[in-house]
XYZ file of C-alpha atoms in Angstrom:
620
model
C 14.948 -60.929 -59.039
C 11.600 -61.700 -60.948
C 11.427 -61.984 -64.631
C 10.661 -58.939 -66.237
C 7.786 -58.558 -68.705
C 9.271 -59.444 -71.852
C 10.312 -57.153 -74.644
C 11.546 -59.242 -77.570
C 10.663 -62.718 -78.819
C 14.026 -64.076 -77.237
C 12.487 -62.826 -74.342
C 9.450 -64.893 -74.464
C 10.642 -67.998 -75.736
C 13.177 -68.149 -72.754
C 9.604 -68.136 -70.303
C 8.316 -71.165 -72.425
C 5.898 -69.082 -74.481
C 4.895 -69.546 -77.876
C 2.307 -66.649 -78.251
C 1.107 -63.376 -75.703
C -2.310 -63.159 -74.388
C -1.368 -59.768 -74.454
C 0.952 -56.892 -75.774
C 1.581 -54.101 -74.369
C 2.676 -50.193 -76.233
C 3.835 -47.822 -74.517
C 5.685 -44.429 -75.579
C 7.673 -44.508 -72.239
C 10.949 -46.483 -71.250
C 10.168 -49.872 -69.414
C 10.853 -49.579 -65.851
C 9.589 -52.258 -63.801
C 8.298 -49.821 -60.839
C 4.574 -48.947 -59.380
C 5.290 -45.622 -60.491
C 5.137 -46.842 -64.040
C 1.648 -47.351 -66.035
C 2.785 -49.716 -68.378
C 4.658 -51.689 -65.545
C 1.296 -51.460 -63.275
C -0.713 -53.083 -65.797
C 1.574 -55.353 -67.062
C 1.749 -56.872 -63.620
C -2.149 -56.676 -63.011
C -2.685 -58.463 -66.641
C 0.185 -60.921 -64.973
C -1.112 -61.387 -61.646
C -4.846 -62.260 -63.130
C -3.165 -65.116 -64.955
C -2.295 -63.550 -68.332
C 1.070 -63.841 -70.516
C 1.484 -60.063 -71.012
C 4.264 -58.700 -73.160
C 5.412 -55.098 -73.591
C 6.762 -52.731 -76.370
C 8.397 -49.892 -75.196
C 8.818 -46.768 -77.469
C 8.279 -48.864 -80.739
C 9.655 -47.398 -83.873
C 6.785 -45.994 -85.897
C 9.328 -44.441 -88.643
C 10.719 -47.820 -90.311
C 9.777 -51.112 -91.208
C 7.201 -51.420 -88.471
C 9.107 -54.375 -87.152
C 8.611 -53.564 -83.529
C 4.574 -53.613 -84.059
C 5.018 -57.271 -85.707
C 7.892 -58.896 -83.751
C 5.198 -60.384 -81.542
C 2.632 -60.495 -84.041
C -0.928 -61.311 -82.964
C -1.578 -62.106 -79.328
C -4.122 -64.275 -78.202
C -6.363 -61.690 -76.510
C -5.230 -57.785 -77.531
C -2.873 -54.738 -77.679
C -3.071 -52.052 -75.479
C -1.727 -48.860 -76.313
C -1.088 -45.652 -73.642
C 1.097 -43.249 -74.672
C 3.299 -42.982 -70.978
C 3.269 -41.373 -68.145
C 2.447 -37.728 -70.053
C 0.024 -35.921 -72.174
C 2.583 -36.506 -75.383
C 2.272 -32.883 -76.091
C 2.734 -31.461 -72.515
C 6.107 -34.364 -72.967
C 7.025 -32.864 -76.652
C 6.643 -29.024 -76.401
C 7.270 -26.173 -73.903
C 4.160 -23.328 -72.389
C 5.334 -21.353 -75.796
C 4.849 -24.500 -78.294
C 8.709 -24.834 -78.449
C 9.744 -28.766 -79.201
C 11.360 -29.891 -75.677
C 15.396 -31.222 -76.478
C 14.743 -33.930 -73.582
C 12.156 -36.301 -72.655
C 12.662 -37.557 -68.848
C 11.046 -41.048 -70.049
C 13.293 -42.167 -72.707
C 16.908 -43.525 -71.743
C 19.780 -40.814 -71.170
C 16.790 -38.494 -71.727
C 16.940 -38.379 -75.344
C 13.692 -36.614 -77.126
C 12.510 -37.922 -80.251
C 11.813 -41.326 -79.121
C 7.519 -41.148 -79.568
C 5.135 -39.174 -81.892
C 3.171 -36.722 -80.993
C -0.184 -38.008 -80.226
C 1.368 -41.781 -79.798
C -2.136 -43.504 -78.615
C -3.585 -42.213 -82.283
C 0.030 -43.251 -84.349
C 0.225 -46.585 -82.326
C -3.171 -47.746 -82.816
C -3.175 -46.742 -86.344
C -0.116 -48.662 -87.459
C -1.755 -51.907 -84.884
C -5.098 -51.882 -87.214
C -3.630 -51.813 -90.210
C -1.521 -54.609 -89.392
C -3.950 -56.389 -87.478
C -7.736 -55.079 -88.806
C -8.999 -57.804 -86.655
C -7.514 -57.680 -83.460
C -8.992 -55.526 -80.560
C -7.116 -52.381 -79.521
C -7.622 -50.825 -76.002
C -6.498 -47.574 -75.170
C -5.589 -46.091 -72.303
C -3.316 -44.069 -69.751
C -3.599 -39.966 -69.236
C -3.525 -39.037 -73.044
C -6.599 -41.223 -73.688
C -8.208 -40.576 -70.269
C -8.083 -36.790 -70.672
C -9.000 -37.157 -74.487
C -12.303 -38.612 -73.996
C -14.485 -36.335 -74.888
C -13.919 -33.230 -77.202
C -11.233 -31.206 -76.021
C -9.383 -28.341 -77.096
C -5.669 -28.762 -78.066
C -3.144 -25.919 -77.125
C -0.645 -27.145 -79.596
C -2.864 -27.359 -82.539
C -4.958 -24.564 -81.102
C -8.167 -25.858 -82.010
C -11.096 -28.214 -80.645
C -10.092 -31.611 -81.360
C -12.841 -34.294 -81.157
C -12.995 -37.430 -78.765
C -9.501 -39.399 -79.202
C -12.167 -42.728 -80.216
C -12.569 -40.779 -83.887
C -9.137 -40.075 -84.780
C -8.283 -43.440 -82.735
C -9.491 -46.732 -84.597
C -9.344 -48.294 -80.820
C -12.227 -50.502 -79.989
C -12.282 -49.240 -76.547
C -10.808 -46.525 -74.643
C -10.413 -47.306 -70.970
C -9.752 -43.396 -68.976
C -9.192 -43.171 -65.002
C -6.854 -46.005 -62.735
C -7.006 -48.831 -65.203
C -6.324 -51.768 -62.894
C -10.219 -53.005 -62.522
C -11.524 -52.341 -65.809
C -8.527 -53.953 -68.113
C -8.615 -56.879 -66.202
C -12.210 -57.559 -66.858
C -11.830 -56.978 -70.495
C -8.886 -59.814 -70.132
C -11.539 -61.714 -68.736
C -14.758 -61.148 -71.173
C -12.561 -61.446 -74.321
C -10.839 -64.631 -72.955
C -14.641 -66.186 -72.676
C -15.099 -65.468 -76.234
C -17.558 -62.701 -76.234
C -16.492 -60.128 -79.214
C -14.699 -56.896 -78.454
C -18.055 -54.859 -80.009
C -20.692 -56.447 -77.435
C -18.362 -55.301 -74.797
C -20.664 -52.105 -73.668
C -21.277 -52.160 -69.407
C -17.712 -52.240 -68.158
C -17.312 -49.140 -65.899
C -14.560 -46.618 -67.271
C -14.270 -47.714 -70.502
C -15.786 -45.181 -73.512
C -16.283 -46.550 -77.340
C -18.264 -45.250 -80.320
C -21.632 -46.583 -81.696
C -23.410 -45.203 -84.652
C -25.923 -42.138 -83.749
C -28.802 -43.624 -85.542
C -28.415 -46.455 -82.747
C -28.283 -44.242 -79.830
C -31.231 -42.175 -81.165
C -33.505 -45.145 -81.653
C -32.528 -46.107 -77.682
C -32.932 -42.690 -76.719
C -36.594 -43.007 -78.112
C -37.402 -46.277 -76.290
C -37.724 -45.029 -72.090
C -37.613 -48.829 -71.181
C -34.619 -49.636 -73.230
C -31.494 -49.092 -70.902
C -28.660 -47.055 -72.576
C -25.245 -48.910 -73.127
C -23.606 -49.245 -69.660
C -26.633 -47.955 -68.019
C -25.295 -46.751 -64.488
C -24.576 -48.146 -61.169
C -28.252 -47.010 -59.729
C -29.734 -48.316 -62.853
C -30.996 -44.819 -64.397
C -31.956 -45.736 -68.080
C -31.371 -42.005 -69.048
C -27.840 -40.678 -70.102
C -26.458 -36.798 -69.646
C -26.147 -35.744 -73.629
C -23.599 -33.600 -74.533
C -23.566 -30.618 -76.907
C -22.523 -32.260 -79.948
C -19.195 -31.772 -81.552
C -20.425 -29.829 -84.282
C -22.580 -27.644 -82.209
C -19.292 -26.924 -79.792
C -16.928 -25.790 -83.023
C -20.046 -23.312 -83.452
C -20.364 -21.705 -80.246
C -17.844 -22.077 -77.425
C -20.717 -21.776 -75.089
C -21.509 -24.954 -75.491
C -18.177 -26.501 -75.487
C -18.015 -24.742 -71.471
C -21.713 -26.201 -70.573
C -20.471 -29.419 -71.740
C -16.991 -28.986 -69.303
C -19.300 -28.296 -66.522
C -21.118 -31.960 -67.002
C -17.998 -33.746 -67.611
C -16.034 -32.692 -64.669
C -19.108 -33.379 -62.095
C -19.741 -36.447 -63.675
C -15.877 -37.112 -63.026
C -16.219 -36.075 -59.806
C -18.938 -38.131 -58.432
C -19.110 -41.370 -56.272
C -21.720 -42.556 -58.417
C -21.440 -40.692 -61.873
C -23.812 -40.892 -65.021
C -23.588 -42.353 -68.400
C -22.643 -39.622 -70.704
C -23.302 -39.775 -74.769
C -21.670 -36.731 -77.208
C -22.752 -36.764 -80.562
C -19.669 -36.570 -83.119
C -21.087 -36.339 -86.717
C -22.931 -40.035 -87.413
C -21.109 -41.530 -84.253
C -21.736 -40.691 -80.305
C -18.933 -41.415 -77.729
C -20.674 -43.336 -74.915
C -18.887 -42.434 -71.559
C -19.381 -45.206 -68.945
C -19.150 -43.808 -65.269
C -16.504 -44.183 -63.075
C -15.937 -47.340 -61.003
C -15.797 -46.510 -56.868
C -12.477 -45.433 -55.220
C -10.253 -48.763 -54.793
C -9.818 -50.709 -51.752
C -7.303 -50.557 -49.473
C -7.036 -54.361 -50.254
C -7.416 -53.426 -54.425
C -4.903 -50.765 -53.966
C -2.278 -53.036 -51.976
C -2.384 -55.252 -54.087
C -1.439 -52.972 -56.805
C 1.381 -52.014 -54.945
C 2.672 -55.749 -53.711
C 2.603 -57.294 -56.991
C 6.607 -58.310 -57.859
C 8.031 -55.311 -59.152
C 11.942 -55.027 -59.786
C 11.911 -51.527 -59.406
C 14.586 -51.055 -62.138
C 14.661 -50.171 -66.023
C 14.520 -53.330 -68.334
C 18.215 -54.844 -68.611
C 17.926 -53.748 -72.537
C 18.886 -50.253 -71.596
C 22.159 -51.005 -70.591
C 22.040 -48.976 -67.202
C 21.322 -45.627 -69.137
C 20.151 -43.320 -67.254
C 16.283 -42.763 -67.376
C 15.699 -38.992 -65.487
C 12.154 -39.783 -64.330
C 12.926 -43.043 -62.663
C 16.154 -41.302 -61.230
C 13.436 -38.790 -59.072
C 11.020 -41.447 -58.107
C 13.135 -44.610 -57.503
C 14.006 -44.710 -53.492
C 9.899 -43.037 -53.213
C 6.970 -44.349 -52.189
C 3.683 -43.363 -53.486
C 0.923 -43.887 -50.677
C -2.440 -43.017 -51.975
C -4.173 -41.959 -55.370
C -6.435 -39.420 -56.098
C -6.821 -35.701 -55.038
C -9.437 -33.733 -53.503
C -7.924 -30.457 -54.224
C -9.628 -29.370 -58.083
C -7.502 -26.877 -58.545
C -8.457 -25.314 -61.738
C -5.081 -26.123 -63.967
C -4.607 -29.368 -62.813
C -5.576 -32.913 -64.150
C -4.805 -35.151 -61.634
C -8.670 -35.158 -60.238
C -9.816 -35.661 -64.236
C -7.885 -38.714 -64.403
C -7.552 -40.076 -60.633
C -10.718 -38.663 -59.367
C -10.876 -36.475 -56.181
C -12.089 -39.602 -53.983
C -8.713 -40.978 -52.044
C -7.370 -44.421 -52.326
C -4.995 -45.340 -49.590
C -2.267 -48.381 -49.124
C -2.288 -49.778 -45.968
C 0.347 -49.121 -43.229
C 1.816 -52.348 -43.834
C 1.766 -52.827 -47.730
C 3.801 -49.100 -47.536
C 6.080 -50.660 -44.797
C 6.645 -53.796 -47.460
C 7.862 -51.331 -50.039
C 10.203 -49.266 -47.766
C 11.845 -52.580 -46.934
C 12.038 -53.080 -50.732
C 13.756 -49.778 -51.084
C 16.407 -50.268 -48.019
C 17.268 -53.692 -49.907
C 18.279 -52.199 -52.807
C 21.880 -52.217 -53.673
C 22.759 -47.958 -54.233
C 19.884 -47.389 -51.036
C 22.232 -44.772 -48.813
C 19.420 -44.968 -45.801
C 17.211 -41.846 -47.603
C 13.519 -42.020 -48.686
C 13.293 -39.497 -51.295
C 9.558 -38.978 -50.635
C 6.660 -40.565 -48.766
C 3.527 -38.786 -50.808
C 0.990 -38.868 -53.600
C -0.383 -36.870 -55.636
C -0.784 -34.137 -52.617
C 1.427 -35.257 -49.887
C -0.610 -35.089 -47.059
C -4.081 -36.585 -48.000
C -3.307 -39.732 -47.383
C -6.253 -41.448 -45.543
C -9.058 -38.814 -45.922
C -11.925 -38.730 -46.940
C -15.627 -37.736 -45.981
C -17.184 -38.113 -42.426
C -20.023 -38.992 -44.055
C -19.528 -41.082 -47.231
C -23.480 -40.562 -47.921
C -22.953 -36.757 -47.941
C -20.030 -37.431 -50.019
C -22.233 -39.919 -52.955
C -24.722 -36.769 -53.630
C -21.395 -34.337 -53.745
C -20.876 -32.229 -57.200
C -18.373 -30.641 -55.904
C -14.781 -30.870 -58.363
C -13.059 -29.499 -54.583
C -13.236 -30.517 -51.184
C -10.957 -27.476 -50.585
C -12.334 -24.576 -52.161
C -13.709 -22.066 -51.453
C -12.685 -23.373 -48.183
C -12.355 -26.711 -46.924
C -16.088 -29.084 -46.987
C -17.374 -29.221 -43.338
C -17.606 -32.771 -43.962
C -13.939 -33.574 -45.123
C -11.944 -35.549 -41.875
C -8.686 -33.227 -42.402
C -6.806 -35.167 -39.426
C -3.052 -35.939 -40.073
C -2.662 -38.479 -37.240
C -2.495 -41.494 -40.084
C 0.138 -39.643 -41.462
C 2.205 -39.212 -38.783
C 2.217 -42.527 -37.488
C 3.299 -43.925 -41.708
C 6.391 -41.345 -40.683
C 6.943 -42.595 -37.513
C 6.713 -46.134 -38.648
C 9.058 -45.249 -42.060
C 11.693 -43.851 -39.770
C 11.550 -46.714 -37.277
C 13.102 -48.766 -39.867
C 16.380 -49.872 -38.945
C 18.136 -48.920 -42.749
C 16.371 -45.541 -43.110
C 18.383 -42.660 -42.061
C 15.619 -39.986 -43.007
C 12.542 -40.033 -44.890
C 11.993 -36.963 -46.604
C 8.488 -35.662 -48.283
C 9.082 -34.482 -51.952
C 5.725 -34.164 -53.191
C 3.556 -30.627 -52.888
C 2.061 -30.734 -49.528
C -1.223 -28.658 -49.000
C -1.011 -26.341 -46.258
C -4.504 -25.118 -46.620
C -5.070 -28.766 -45.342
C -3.219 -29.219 -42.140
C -3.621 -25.588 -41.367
C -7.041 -25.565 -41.528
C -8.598 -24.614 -38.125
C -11.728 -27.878 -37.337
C -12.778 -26.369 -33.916
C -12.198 -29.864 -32.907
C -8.782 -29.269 -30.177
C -7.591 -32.555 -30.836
C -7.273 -32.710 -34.263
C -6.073 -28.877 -34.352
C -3.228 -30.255 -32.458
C -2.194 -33.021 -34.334
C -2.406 -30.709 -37.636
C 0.017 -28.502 -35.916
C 2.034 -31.328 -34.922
C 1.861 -32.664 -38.219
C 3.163 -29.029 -39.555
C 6.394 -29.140 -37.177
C 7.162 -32.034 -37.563
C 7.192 -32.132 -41.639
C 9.841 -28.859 -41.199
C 11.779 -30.395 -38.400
C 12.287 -33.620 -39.442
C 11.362 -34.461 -43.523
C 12.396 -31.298 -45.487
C 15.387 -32.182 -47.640
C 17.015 -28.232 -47.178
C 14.059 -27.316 -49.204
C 10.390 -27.587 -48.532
C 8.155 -26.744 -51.999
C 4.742 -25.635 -51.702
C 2.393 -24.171 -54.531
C 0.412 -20.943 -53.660
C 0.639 -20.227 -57.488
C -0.588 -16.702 -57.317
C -0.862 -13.844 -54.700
C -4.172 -12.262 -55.548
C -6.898 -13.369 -54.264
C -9.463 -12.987 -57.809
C -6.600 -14.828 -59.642
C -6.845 -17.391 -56.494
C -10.011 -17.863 -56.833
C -10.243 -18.494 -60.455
C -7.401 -21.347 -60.337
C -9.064 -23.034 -56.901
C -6.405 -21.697 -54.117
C -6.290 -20.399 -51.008
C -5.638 -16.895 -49.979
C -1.721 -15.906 -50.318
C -2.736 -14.644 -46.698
C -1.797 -18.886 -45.313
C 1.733 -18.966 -46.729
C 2.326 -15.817 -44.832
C 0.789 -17.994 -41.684
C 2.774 -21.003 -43.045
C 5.774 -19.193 -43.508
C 5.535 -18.252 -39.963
C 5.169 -21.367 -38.467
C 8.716 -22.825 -40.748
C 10.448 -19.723 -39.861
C 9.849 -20.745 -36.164
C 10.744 -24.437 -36.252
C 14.045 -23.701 -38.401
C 15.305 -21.503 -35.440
C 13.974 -23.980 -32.762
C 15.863 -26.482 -34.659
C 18.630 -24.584 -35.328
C 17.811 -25.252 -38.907
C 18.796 -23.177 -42.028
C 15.964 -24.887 -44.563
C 14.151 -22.681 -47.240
C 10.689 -22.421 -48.381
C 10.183 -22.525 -51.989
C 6.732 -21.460 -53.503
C 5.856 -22.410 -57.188
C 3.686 -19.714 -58.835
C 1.809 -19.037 -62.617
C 1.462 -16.657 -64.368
C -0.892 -16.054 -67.550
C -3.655 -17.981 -65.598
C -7.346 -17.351 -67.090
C -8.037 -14.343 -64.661
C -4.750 -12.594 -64.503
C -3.582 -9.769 -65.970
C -0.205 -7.513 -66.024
C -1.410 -5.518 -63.152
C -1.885 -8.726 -61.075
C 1.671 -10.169 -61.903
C 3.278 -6.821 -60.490
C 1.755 -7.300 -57.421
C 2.816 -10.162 -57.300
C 6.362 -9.129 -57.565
C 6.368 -6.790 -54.785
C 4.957 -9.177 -52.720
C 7.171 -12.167 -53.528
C 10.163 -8.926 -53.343
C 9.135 -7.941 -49.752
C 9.137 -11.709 -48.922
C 12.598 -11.769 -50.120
C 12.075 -13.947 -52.610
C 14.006 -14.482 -55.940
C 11.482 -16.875 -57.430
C 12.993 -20.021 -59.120
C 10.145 -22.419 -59.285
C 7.516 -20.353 -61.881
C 5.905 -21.556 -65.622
C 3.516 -20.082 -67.540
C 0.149 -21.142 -67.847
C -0.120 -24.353 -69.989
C -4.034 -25.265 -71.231
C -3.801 -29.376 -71.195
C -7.195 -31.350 -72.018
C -9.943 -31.809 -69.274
C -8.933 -28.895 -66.912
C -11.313 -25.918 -65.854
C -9.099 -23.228 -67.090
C -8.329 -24.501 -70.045
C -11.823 -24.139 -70.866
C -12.021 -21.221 -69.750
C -9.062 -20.396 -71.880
C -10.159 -21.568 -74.710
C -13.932 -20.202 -74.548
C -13.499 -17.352 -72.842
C -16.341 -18.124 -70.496
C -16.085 -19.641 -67.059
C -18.081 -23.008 -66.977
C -19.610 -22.744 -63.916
C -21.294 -19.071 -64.362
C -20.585 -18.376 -67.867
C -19.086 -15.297 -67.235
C -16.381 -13.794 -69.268
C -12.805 -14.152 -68.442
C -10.216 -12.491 -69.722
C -7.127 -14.618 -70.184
C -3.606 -13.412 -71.829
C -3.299 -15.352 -75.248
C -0.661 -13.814 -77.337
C 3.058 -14.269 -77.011
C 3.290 -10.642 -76.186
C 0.499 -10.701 -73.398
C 2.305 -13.376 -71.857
C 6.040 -12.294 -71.791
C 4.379 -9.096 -70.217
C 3.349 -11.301 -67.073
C 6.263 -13.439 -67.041
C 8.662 -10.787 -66.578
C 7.460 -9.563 -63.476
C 9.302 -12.943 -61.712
C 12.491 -11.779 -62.615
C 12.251 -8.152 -61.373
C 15.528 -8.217 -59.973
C 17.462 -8.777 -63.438
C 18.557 -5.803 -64.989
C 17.589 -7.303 -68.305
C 13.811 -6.406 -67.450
C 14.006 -3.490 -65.560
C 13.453 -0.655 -68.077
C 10.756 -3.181 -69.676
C 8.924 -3.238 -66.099
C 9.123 0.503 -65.002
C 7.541 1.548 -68.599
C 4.925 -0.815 -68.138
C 4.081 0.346 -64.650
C 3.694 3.753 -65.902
C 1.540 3.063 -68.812
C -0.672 0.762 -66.324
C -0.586 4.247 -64.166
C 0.856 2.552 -61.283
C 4.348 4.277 -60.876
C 3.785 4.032 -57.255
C 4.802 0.023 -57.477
C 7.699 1.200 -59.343
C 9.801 2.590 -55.724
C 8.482 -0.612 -53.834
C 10.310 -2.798 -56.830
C 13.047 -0.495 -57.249
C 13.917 1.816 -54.550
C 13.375 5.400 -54.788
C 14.884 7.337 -57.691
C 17.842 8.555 -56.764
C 18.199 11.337 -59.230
C-alpha cells in the first residue's frame, strides 16, 4: 500500500519531513480515491515533486489547533470546501439544515461551516497574513463571479471579496495548481502571478481602468489568441440595482465557460474588479490518465477507524471514465465547473483501474458503475474541432443534438466488452444517468444507427443492476425546453425499446425516471399533467426533488431575475413555500393524504376533467 498524504505531524515526521511544501483544507473526509478532489490534487502536487500535506474537516470552533499543527509550509495552503456546494451539503430544497453529510465519517453533519472556502481562508490569514492562500474546488469555481445565494436569498458578490484568498483557481484544477507550485517555488510573489489560465484574483479598479485606457497595454492574463480587450461585466453594484443586468452578465459567463478558446472577463465590485482568466483546453488523454494512474489507495485515511464514509461507500468498486458534459441542461453545474468539452481515459488506463478494483480485498466480482458525469459520452466530441472552437453553444444537445457532435457508442461498447472480459468481474453495471436522447438519436448514418441501438440493448440486457435510472425531469414540453431536455415523447420510445429487451431476456428490470418540479417555467397546471402521465405510465414516482437554485446555473438566474438570459423574457417561476408544495404534491397522487388537496386544486385551475383520469370516475 502507498503512504497516504499525511494528516498530522506524526504523520510527516515518520516520511522524513521537517516542513510541507504544501497543505492541503478540505471540508470533506480524506479518502485516498480519484473520485476525491482533495485526494486528486494531493497526488498531482505529489507526483510534480511536492511534499503535500492535508487537513481534513479542521475544527474552526476551538483553539484553531488543526490550522497550526503544520504551521507554515514552504510554498501555500489550499483550501476547497469538498466535493459539494457547502450549502447544497448543509440544507435541504426548503432551507431545512440536512441531519447527515455523506462526506464526513458515519455520516455525521456538523463537521464544516457553511461557506468553508470563506471560514477556512479567514482563520489561514489571520494566522498566517503572509502566506499565499489558493482556493479552489466547486464552491469556489461556481462562486466566481457574483452569484445569487438561495440560502441567504440574496446576490452575493465574487467569493475573492468575502475570501482573503490570493487566488481562486475554478474548473479541473490539475494543470493550473501545479503551475502555481511551480512559479511560487521559483520565487516569483503570489501578487505578480496574473496569466495562469483558470485562476481569477482581485486588483484594484483604478488599475484596470488605467489598462482599459491604454489599447496596446494587454489586460492581466490576456487570452490564448492574444486579444488585448476583456468582456466587462455589469458591475456588482449595478446588478443589486437591476436584475437585468445580473441575467446579461449570466449570458457572458456561461459562453465564455463554454468555449474552446474563452475570453478574459473583468466585473467591477466596488474599488476592486475580479479578473476571470479563460479556461485552459480539454485535457489529454495522456493529462487525464495520468490523473487517474497516480498511486491512489482507494480507501479512507486509517485515522477514521473503518467508519463508514456514505459517499465513498457508492463510488468505491466505480470507475469514472471521462470528465465534462455536453448536455447544459439548465439546473445543472457540472458544464460550469467541468466544461461541456469531453476528456476521456484511455482504454487501458480504465482497464488499470478495474484491475485495481478486482484486487481489492471486499471486491465480490461487481463494478458498481463504468460512467461519468453522463454515462455514455465517453469519447465524443465534435467532427470538426474547428466548428467546435467558434461554438457558443452551453448544449450540444438541445434543442436537438449539433449536426456536428460524433454521437457513436462503439468506444463504449468495446470499454464494456473489455471490463467484462476481465477474469474477476462478474458484471459491470452502469450507475450513472445515461442520456437517451444521445444513443437514440437517429444520424442517417446506418452504421452508427446500429451500433446506438446496439449500444441501447445491450446497456438493458447486460449492465442494469434491477434498476436502470434515467432523468426526463419533466413531461411538458415548454417546461422541457426551459430546463434543456428532450421531449417526454423519447422515454416513451425508450421505454419501448427496455420493455422489449426485458421480455427477450426474460428479464424483470424497472425503469426509474427522476423528475422536478418548481422548475423556472412550471406551474401547478404543468405538474398535474404530469401526474396523469407518469399515472398512465404506471408509475409511483420515487426519484423526484424540488427545484434547488445553486450558483452558476441558467435557471437559477432565471429564478432569481425573473428574466431568461438568453431572450430576456419573463419567466414565471414558483417562489413561495406554498407555490411549491402545490407542485410537489402532484408526485404523490396516489396517497390519500393529498387527494382532497389535488381534486380542489384541479377545480379551481378549471380542469376537473384531469380529476377522473387521476382518480377514476366518481362513483356517487
Amino acid at each position: 500500500m502507498n503512504a497516504f498524504l499525511p494528516t498530522t505531524v506524526k504523520e510527516m515526521k515518520a516520511l522524513g519531513w521537517d516542513q510541507p511544501d504544501i497543505v492541503l483544507f478540505t471540508g470533506d473526509a480524506y479518502v485516498d480515491h480519484p473520485s476525491f478532489g482533495a485526494a486528486v490534487i494531493g497526488r498531482t502536487l505529489q507526483a510534480a515533486g511536492y511534499k503535500v500535506a492535508i487537513v481534513p474537516q479542521p475544527n474552526w470552533q476551538d483553539d484553531l489547533r488543526d490550522f497550526r499543527k503544520f504551521g507554515r509550509p514552504r510554498l501555500f495552503f489550499s483550501v476547497s470546501a469538498g466535493a459539494m456546494d457547502s450549502m447544497v451539503n448543509h440544507y435541504t430544497a426548503n432551507r431545512r439544515r440536512r441531519s447527515d453529510d455523506a462526506y464526513t465519517p458515519d455520516g455525521r453533519h456538523g463537521a464544516r461551516p457553511d461557506y468553508p472556502t470563506i471560514v477556512y481562508t479567514k482563520i489561514l490569514k489571520e494566522i498566517y497574513p503572509d502566506c499565499p492562500v489558493i482556493i479552489g474546488g466547486i464552491e469556489a469555481s461556481l462562486r466566481r463571479v457574483a452569484h445569487y445565494d438561495y440560502w441567504q436569498d440574496r446576490l452575493r458578490p465574487s467569493i475573492l471579496l468575502d475570501s482573503p484568498a490570493d487566488l481562486l483557481v475554478y474548473g479541473l484544477e490539475e494543470v493550473p495548481i501545479v503551475e502555481i507550485a511551480r512559479r511560487l517555488d521559483a520565487g516569483e510573489p503570489v501578487q505578480a502571478i496574473r496569466d495562469i489560465p483558470q485562476t481569477a484574483f482581485l486588483l484594484p479598479s483604478s488599475s484596470l481602468k488605467e489598462q482599459a485606457v491604454q489599447d496596446s497595454v494587454p489586460v492581466p492574463g490576456g487570452s490564448p489568441q492574444g486579444q488585448s480587450s476583456p468582456i466587462i461585466l455589469n458591475s456588482y453594484e449595478d446588478c443589486l440595482k437591476n436584475k437585468k443586468h445580473q441575467a446579461e452578465n449570466f449570458k457572458i459567463v456561461e459562453q465564455q465557460s463554454n468555449r474552446m478558446h474563452g475570453s478574459v472577463i473583468w466585473q467591477p465590485h466596488g474599488d476592486k474588479t475580479v479578473v476571470i482568466n479563460p479556461l485552459l483546453p480539454p485535457l489529454s488523454q495522456e493529462q487525464i490518465d495520468a490523473t487517474y494512474d497516480l498511486p491512489y489507495n482507494r480507501l479512507p485515511h486509517p485515522r477514521y477507524k473503518g467508519k463508514r464514509i456514505p459517499a465513498y461507500e457508492m463510488i468505491r468498486h466505480s470507475v469514472n471514465m471521462h470528465r465534462g458534459c455536453f448536455g447544459g441542461c439548465a439546473f445543472c453545474t457540472i458544464s460550469a465547473h467541468q466544461g461541456k468539452f469531453i476528456s476521456s481515459r484511455s482504454k487501458e488506463s480504465i482497464l488499470r483501474e478495474v484491475d485495481q478494483i478486482t484486487r481489492m480485498p471486499d471486491f465480490k466480482g461487481y463494478i458498481s458503475d463504468l460512467g461519468g458525469p453522463s454515462a455514455n459520452m465517453y469519447g465524443m466530441h465534435g467532427k470538426n474541432l474547428d466548428v467546435c472552437a467558434k461554438c457558443l453553444r452551453p448544449s450540444c444537445l438541445h434543442p436537438k443534438p449539433c449536426p456536428n457532435l460524433n454521437t457513436d457508442h462503439s468506444q463504449l461498447l468495446d470499454i464494456y466488452h473489455a471490463v467484462d472480459a476481465h477474469p474477476k468481474v462478474k458484471k459491470s453495471f452502469i450507475g450513472s444517468g445515461v442520456r437517451y436522447d444521445l444513443s437514440m438519436h437517429p444520424t442517417g448514418d446506418k452504421r452508427v444507427d446500429a451500433i446506438n441501438r446496439r449500444y441501447n440493448e445491450e446497456l438493458i440486457a447486460h449492465h442494469v443492476s434491477g434498476r436502470l435510472k434515467v432523468a426526463p425531469e419533466h413531461t411538458e414540453d415548454h417546461v422541457l425546453n426551459l430546463m434543456r431536455k428532450p421531449s417526454f415523447d423519447l422515454y416513451y420510445d425508450f421505454k419501448k425499446i427496455f420493455d422489449y429487451v426485458n421480455r427477450r431476456e426474460g428479464l424483470k428490470q424497472q425503469l426509474i425516471p427522476y423528475f422536478i418540479s418548481s422548475h423556472p417555467g412550471c406551474r401547478e397546471i404543468d405538474m398535474a399533467e404530469l401526474a396523469v402521465k407518469t399515472k398512465d405510465l404506471n408509475l409511483h414516482l420515487e426519484q423526484v426533488q424540488d427545484f434547488t437554485p445553486t450558483p452558476m446555473t441558467l435557471a437559477t438566474e432565471i429564478y432569481y431575475t425573473g428574466y431568461h438570459p438568453y431572450t430576456m423574457e419573463r419567466v414565471y417561476t414558483p417562489i413561495t413555500p406554498e407555490q411549491k408544495l402545490a407542485q410537489r404534491k402532484y408526485f404523490f397522487w396516489y396517497d390519500r393524504t393529498y387527494r382532497q388537496q389535488i381534486i380542489g386544486s384541479l377545480k379551481s385551475l378549471h380542469r376537473p376533467d384531469l380529476i377522473p383520469r387521476l382518480f377514476g370516475p366518481n362513483k356517487k
